Coordinates of C-alpha atoms and ligand atoms in Angstrom, one line a residue:
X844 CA 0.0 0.0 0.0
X845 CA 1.6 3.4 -0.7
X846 CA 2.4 5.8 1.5
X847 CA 0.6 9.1 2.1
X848 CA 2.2 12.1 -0.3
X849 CA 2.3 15.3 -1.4
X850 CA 2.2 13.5 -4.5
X851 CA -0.4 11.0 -3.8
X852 CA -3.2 13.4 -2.5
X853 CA -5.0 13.8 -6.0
X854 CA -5.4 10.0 -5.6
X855 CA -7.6 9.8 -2.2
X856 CA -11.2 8.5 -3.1
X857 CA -13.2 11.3 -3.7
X858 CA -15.1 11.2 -0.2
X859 CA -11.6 11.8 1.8
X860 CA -11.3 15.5 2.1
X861 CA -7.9 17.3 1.2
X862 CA -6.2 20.8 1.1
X863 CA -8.0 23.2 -0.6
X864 CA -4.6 25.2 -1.2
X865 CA -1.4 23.8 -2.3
X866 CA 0.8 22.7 0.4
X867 CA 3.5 23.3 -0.9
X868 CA 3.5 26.6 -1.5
X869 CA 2.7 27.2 2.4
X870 CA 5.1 29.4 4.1
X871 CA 5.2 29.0 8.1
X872 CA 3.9 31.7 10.1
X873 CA 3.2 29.7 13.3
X874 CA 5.1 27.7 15.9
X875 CA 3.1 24.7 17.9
X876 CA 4.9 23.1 20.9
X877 CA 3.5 19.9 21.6
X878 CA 2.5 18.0 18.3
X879 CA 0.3 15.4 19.6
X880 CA -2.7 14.3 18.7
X881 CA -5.2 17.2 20.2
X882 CA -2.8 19.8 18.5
X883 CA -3.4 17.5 15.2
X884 CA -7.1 17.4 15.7
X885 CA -7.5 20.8 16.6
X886 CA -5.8 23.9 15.8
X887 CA -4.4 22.6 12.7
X888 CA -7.5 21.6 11.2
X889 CA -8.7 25.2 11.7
X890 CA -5.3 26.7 10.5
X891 CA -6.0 23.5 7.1
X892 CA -8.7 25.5 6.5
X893 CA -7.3 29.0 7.1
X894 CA -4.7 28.4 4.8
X895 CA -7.2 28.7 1.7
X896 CA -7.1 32.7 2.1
X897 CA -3.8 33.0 3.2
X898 CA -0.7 30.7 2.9
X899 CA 1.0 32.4 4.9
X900 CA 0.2 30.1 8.0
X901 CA 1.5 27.1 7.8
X902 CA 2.5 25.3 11.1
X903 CA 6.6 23.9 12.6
X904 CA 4.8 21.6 14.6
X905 CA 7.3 21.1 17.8
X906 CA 7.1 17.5 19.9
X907 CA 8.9 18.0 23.5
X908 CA 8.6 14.5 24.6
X909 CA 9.3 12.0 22.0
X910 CA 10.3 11.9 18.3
X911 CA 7.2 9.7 16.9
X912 CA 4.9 12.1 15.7
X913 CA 7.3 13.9 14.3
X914 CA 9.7 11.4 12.5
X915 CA 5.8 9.6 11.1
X916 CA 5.1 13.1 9.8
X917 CA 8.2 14.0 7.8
X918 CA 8.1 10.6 6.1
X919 CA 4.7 11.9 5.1
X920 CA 5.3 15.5 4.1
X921 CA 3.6 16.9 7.0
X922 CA 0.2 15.6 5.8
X923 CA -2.1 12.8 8.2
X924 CA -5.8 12.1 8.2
X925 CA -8.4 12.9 10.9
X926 CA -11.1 10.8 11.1
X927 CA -14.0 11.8 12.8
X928 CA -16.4 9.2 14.3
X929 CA -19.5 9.1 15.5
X930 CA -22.6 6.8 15.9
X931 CA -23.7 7.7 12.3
X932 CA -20.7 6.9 10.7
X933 CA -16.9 8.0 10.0
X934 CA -15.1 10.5 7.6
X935 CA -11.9 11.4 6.9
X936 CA -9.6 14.5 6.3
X937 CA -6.3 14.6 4.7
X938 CA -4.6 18.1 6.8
X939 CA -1.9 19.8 5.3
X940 CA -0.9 22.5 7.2
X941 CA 2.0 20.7 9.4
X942 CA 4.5 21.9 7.2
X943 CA 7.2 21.4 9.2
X944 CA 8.2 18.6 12.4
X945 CA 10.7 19.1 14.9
X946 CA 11.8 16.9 18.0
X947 CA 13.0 19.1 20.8
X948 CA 15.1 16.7 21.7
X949 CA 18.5 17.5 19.6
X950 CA 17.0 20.7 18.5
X951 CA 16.7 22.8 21.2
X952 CA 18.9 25.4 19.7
X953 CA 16.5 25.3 16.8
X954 CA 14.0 25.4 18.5
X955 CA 15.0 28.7 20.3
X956 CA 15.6 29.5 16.8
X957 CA 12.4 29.6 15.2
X958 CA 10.8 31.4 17.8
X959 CA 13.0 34.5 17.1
X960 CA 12.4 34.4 13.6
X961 CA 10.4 37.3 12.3
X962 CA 8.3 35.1 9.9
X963 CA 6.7 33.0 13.1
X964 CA 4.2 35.6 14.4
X965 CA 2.1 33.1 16.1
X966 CA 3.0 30.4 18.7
X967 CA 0.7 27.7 19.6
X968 CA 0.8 25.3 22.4
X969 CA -0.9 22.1 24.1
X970 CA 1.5 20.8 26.4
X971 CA -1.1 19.8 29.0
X972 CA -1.6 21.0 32.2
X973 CA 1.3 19.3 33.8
X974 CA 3.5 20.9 30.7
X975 CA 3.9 24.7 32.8
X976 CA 5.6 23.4 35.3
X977 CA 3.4 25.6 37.7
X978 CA 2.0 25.2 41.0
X979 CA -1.8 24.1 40.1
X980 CA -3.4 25.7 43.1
X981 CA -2.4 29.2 42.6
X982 CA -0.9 29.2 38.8
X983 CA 2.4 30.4 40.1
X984 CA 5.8 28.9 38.5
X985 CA 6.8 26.2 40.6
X986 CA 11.2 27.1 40.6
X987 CA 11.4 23.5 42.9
X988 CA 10.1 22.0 39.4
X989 CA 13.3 20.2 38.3
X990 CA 12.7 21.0 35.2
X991 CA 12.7 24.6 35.7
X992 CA 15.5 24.2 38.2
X993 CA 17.6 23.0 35.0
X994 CA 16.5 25.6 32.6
X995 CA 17.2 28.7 35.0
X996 CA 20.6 27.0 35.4
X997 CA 20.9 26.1 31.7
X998 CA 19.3 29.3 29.5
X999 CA 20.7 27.9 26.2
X1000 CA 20.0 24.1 26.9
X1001 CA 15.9 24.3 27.9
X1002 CA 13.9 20.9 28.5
X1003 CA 10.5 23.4 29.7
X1004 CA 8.3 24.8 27.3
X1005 CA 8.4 27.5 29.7
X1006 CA 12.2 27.7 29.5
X1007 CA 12.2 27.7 25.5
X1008 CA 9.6 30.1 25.4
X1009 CA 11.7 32.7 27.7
X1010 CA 15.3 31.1 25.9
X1011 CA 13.3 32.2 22.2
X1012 CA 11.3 35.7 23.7
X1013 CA 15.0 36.4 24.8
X1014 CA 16.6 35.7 21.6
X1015 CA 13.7 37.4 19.7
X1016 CA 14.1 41.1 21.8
X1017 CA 18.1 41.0 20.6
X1018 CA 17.3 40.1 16.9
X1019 CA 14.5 42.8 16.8
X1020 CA 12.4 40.4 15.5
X1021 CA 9.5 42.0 16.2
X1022 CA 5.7 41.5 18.3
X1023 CA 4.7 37.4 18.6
X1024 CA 1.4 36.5 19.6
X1025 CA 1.1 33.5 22.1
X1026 CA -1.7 31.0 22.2
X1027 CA -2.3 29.2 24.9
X1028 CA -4.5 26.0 23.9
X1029 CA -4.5 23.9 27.4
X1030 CA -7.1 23.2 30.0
X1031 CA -6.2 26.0 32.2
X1032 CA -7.8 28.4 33.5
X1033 CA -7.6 32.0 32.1
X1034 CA -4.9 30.2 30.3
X1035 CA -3.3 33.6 28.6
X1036 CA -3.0 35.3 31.7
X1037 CA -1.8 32.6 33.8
X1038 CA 0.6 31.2 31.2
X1039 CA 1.9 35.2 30.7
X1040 CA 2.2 35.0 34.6
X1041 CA 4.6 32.1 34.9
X1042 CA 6.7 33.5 31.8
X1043 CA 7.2 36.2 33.4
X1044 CA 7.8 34.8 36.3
X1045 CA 10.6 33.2 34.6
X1046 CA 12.0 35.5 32.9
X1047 CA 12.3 37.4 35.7
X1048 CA 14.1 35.1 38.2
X1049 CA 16.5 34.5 35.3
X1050 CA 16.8 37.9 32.6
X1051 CA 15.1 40.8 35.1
X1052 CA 14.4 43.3 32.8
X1053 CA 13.3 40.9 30.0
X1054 CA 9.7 40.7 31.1
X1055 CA 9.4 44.3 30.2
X1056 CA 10.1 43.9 26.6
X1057 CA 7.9 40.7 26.8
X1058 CA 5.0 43.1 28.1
X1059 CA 5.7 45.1 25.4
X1060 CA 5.9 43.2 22.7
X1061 CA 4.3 39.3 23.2
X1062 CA 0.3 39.2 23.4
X1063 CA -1.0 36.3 25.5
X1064 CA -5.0 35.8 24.6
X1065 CA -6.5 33.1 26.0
X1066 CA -8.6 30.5 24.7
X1067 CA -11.2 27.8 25.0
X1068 CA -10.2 24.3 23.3
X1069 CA -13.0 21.8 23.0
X1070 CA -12.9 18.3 21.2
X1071 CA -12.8 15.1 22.7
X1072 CA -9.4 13.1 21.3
X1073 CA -8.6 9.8 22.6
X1074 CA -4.9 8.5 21.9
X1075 CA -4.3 6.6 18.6
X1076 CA -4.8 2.9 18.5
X1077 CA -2.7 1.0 16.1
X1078 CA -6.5 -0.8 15.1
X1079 CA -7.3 3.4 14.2
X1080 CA -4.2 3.0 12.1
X1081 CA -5.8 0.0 10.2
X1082 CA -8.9 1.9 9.7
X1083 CA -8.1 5.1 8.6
X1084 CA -5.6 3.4 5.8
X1085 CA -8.9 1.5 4.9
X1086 CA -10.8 4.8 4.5
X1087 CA -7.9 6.8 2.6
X1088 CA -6.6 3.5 0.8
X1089 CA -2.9 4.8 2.0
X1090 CA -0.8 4.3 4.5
X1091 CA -1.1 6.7 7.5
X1092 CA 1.6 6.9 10.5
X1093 CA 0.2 9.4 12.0
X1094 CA -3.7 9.1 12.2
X1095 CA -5.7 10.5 14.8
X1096 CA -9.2 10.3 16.0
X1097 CA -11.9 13.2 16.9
X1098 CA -15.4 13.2 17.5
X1099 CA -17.6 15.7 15.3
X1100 CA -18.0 18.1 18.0
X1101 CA -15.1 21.1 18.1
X1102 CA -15.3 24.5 19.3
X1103 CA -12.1 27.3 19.7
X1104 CA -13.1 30.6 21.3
X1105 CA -10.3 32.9 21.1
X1106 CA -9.9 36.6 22.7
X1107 CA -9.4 38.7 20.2
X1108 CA -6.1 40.1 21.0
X1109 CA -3.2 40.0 18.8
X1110 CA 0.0 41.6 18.8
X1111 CA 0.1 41.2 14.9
X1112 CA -1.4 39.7 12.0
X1113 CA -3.3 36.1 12.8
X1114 CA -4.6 33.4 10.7
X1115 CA -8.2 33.3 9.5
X1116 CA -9.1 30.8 12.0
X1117 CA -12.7 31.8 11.5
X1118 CA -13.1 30.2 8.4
X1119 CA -13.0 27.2 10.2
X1120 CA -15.1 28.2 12.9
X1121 CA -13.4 29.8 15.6
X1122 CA -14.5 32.6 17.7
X1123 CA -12.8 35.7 18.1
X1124 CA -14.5 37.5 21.5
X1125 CA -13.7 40.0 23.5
X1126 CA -13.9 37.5 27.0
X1127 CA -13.1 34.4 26.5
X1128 CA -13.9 33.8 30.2
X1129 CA -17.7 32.7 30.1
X1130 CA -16.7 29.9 27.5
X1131 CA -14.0 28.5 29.6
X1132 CA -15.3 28.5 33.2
X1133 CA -18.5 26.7 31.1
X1134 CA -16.1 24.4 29.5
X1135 CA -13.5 23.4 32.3
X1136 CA -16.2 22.9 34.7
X1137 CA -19.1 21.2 33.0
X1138 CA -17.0 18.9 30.5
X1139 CA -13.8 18.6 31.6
X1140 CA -15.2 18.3 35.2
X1141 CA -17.7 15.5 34.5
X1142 CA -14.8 13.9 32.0
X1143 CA -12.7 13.5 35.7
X1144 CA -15.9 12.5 37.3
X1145 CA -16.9 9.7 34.6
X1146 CA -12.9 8.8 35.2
X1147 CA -12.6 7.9 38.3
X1148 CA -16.0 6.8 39.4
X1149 CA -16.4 4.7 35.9
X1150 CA -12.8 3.4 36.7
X1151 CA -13.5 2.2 40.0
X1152 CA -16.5 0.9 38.9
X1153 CA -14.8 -1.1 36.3
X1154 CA -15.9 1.0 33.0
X1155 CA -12.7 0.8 30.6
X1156 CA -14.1 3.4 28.1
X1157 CA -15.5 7.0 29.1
X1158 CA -18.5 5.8 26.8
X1159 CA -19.4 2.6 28.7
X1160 CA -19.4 5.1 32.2
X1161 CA -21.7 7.7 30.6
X1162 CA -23.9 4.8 29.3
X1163 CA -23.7 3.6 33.4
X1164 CA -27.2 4.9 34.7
X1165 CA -26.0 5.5 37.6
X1166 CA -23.0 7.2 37.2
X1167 CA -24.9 9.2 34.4
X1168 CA -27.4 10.4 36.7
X1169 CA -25.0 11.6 39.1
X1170 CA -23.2 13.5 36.5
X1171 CA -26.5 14.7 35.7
X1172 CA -27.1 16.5 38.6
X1173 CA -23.9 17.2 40.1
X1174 CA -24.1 19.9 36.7
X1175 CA -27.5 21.1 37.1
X1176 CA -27.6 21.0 41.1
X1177 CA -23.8 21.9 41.7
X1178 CA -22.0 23.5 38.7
X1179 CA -24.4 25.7 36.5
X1180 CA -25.4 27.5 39.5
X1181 CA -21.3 28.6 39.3
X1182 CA -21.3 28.7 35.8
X1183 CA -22.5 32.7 33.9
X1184 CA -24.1 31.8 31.1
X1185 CA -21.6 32.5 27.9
X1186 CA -23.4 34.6 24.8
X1187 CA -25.5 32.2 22.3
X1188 CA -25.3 29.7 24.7
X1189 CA -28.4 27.3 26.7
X1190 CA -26.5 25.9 29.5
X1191 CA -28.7 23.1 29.5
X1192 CA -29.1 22.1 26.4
X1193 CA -25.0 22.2 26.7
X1194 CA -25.1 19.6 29.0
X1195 CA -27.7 17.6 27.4
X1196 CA -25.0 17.6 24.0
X1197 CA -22.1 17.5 26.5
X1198 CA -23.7 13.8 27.6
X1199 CA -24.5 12.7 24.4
X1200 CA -20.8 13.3 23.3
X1201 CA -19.6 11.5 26.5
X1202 CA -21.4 8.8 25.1
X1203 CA -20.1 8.5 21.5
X1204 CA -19.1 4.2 21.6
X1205 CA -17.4 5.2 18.3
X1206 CA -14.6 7.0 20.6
X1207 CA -12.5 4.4 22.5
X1208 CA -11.4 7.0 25.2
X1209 CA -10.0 5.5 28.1
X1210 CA -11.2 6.5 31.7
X1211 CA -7.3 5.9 32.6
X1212 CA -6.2 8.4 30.1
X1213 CA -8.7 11.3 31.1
X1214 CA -7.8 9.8 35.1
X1215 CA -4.1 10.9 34.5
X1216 CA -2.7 14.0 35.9
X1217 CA -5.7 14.7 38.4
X1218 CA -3.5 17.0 40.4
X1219 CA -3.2 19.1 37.9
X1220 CA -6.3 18.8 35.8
X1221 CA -9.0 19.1 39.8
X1222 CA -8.2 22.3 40.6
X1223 CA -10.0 24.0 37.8
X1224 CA -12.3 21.3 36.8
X1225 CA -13.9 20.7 40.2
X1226 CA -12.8 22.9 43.2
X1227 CA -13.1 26.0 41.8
X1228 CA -16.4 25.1 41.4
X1229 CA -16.2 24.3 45.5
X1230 CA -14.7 27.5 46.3
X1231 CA -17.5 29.7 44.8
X1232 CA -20.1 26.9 46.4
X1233 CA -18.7 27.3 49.7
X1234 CA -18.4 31.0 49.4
X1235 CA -22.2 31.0 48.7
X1236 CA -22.9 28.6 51.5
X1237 CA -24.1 26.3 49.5
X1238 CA -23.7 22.4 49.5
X1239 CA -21.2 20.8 47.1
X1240 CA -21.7 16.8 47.9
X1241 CA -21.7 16.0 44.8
X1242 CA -18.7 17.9 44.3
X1243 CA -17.1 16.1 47.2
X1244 CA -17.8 12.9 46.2
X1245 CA -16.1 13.5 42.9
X1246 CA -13.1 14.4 45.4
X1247 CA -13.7 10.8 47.3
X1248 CA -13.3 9.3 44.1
X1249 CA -9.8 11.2 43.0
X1250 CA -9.1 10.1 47.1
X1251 CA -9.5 6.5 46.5
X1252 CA -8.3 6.0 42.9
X1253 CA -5.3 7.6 43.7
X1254 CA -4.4 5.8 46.5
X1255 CA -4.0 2.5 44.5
X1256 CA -5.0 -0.5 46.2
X1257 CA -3.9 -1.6 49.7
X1258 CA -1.4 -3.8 47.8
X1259 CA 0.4 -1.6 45.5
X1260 CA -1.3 0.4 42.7
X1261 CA -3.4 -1.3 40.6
X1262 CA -4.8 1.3 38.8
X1263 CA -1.0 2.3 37.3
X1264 CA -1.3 5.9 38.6
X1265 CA 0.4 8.0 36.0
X1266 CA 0.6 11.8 37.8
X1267 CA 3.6 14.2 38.8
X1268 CA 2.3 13.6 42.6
X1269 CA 2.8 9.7 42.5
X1270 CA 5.6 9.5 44.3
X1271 CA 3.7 12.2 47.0
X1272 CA 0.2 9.6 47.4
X1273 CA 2.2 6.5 47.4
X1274 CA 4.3 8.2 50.9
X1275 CA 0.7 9.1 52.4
X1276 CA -0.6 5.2 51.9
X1277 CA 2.4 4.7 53.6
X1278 CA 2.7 6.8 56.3
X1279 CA -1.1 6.1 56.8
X1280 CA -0.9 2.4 56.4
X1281 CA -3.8 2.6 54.4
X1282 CA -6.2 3.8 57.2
X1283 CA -9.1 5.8 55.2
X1284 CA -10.0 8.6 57.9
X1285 CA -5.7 9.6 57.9
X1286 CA -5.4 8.8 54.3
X1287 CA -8.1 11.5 53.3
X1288 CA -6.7 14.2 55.5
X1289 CA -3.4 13.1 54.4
X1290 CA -4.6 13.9 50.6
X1291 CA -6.5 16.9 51.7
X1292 CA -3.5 18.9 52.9
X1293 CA -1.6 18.5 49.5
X1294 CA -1.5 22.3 49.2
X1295 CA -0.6 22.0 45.2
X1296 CA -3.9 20.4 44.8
X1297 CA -6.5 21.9 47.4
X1298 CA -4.6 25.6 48.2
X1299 CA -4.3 26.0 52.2
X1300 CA -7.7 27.4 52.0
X1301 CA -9.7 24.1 51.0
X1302 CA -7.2 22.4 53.1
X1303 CA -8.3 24.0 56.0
X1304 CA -12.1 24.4 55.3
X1305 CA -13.9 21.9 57.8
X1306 CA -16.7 21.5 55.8
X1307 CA -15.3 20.7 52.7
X1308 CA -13.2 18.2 54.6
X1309 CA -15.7 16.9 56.6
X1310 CA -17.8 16.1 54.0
X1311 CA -15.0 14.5 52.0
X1312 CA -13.6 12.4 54.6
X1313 CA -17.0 10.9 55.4
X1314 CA -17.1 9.8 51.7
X1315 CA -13.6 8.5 51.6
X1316 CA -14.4 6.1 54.5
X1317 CA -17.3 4.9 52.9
X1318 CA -15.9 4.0 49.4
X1319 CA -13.1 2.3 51.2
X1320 CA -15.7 0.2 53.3
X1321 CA -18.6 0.1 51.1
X1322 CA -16.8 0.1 47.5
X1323 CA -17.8 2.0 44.9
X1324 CA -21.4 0.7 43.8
X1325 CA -22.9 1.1 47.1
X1326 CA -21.6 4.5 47.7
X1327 CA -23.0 6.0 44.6
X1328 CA -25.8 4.6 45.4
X1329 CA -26.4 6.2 48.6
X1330 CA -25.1 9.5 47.0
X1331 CA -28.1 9.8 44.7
X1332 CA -30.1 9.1 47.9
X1333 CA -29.2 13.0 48.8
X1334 CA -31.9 15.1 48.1
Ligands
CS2_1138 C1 -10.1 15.2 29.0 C2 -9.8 16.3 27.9 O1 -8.1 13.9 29.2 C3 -8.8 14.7 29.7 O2 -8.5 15.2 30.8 O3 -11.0 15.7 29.9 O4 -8.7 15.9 27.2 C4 -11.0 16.5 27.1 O5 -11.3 15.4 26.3 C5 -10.9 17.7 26.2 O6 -10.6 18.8 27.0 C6 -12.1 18.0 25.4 O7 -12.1 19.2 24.8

């Protein structure tokens, strides 16, 4: 079977969608760090069809952590399919505007490179949560992060996005290279302003006086990312070379559903994102509160509760009627009340489409993938939600259940961890079973006064931690069936 290829593309069937533009006369205008399979799926679909009126946009798509994307993605001339499945049925798109793939790994002078060159005006990035290196509780720059310990030491070596960022803005000042625009496209929360916080931060511990040119001269809008990805399975592999009748490395997977709401604030010239549906507003803060804590929060709930309760797939714990009514009304009891209501939006009828994409069986999403990194993804997605419940005085069990959950799945079992607990904090929950021999009532205030997760303030709030500790005994004693059970018992 041949190989997908510039040259190849005028022989996909003729229901596989492909560049309206020539590739190859794309010039890059926009630097992406972290080229996995959301960035794929995502922003470069919208920049695929961008690229139509203006070719000035093509993407250096940058992988930090390994060299498979981007190695699969030179042997293909930048170009990979994106199916999208659903219930209904599947379709593919051929993207073209990866035009160019770099591994950090040797590269990082490169790397620094491109970023000061005056033709990149926009930089991208989905590194995940865990990928700022910042304290989650507050958003501050965590210096004891090893990696950031390395970079401040090491300006021209950085192995942080954070420190190639600050390595390139520093770079860029003393080449005059001109105003960049950075694009923050992770599940943060007023993810410009806090990622411009810890850059700064930066900057300042190791350039002082560089932050002034970077106030001057990079633009940090933030931005809402929504569609639901699941990892690449090498049977997606099989299937999408069925659908394109070529061989594809680097497929991905996406659901229909995909929404970008950007604040309109540029320090230059942008891409016409627009044209393939993005939102240019003037506060993207409505959309993201919505976002991080109705679907990102129920995605952690359906994650830990499904995975205790056995569910492999996200679908198969939304389809759990249980589990599904809790979600239910953990939103409309707990989290809209939190939530202002973004323009053109019907919170509910959100949440009606928000469960109806949880449950897409076409999308082999893995509770265990959305489970990773809780201490890093709960903060946003479910206790800030607490905090403004708590400041109302109103009740959030439901809330701390969801927090029971994290509590027990992260604690592994008695015996060692069974659940193959993949988050920065490992090493941190494995001491507290430990030190706490397992004992529930210790083990939940051991958990609760992680200040990177809760913030001394939830720490010390004895309500919240009441209410949680009661629910970590019981799902120790009880197990997981019988305590949601009793949950949707509460009135
Ligand atoms: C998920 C997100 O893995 C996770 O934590 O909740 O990746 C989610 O699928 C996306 O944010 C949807 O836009």
């Amino acid at each position: 079977m041949k190989r997908l290829a510039l040259s190849e593309l005028s022989q996909l069937p003729p229901d596989v969608a492909r560049p309206a533009y020539d590739p190859a006369r794309v010039a890059v205008g926009i630097l992406h760090l972290g080229l996995g399979a959301f960035h794929r799926a995502h922003q470069a679909v919208y920049t695929d069809t961008a690229l139509a009126r203006d070719l000035q946009w093509g993407i250096c798509g940058v992988s930090l952590k390994t060299a498979r994307a981007t190695e699969a993605l030179r042997e293909q001339q930048g170009l990979y399919t994106v199916a999208t499945r659903s219930e209904d049925g599947a379709s593919a798109r051929v993207v073209g505007s990866v035009r160019e793939a770099i591994f950090a790994g040797e590269n990082r002078a490169v790397v620094v490179g491109r970023l000061a060159d005056s033709r990149i005006r926009v930089i991208t990035a989905t590194v995940t949560e865990k990928g700022y290196c910042h304290d989650p509780a507050t958003g501050a720059l965590n210096t004891a992060h090893p990696d950031i310990a390395h970079d401040l030491a090491h300006p021209e070596e950085p192995v942080s996005a954070v420190g190639m960022l600050v390595a390139g803005f520093s770079l860029r000042r003393d080449a005059a290279a001109g105003p960049v625009t950075f694009v923050c496209c992770d599940n943060l929360p007023h993810n410009g302003k806090t990622v411009a916080g810890i850059v700064r931060a930066f900057a300042d511990a190791q350039q002082p006086g560089l932050s002034g040119w970077i106030d001057a001269n990079v633009a940090f809008p933030s931005s809402m990312v929504d569609r639901i990805v699941p990892a690449t399975q090498p049977s997606d592999v099989a299937d999408v070379a069925r659908m394109i009748g070529m061989r594809d490395s680097a497929p991905v997977i996406a659901e229909a559903f995909t929404q970008w709401v950007i604040e309109d604030r540029f320090a230059g010239a942008r891409p016409f994102w627009e044209d393939g549906g993005a939102q240019f507003v003037a506060d993207v803060a409505p959309f993201e509160t919505m976002k991080l804590r109705l679907l990102n929060g129920s995605h952690s709930t359906l994650a830990y509760v499904g995975c205790l309760l056995g569910h492999e797939f996200a679908w198969q714990a939304a389809l759990d009627p249980q589990l599904a009514l809790f979600v239910e009304r953990q939103m409309a009891e707990e989290i809209i009340p939190t939530v202002a209501t973004p323009p053109g939006i019907d919170l509910r009828r959100y949440c009606e489409q928000l469960m109806q994409r949880f449950r897409n069986p076409a999308l082999p999403h893995r509770t265990q993938q959305i489970a990773m990194d809780g201490s890093q993804k709960i903060p946003q997605r479910w206790l800030a939600t607490v905090r403004d419940r708590l400041k109302a005085g109103a009740p959030c069990n439901h809330l701390a259940f969801s927090v029971a959950a994290w509590i027990r799945y992260a604690s592994g079992d008695k015996v060692g961890n069974s659940f193959a607990i993949a988050d920065p904090l490992t090493a941190t929950f494995a001491q507290i079973v430990r030190d706490t021999r397992g004992a529930p009532l210790h083990l939940a205030d051991a958990f609760l006064s992680v200040h990177q997760v809760f913030g001394a303030d939830l720490s010390a709030s004895p309500v919240f931690r009441d209410t949680v500790r009661a629910k970590v005994v019981e799902l120790f004693r009880d197990g997981m069936r019988a305590s949601l059970t009793r949950q949707l018992q509460y009135a």
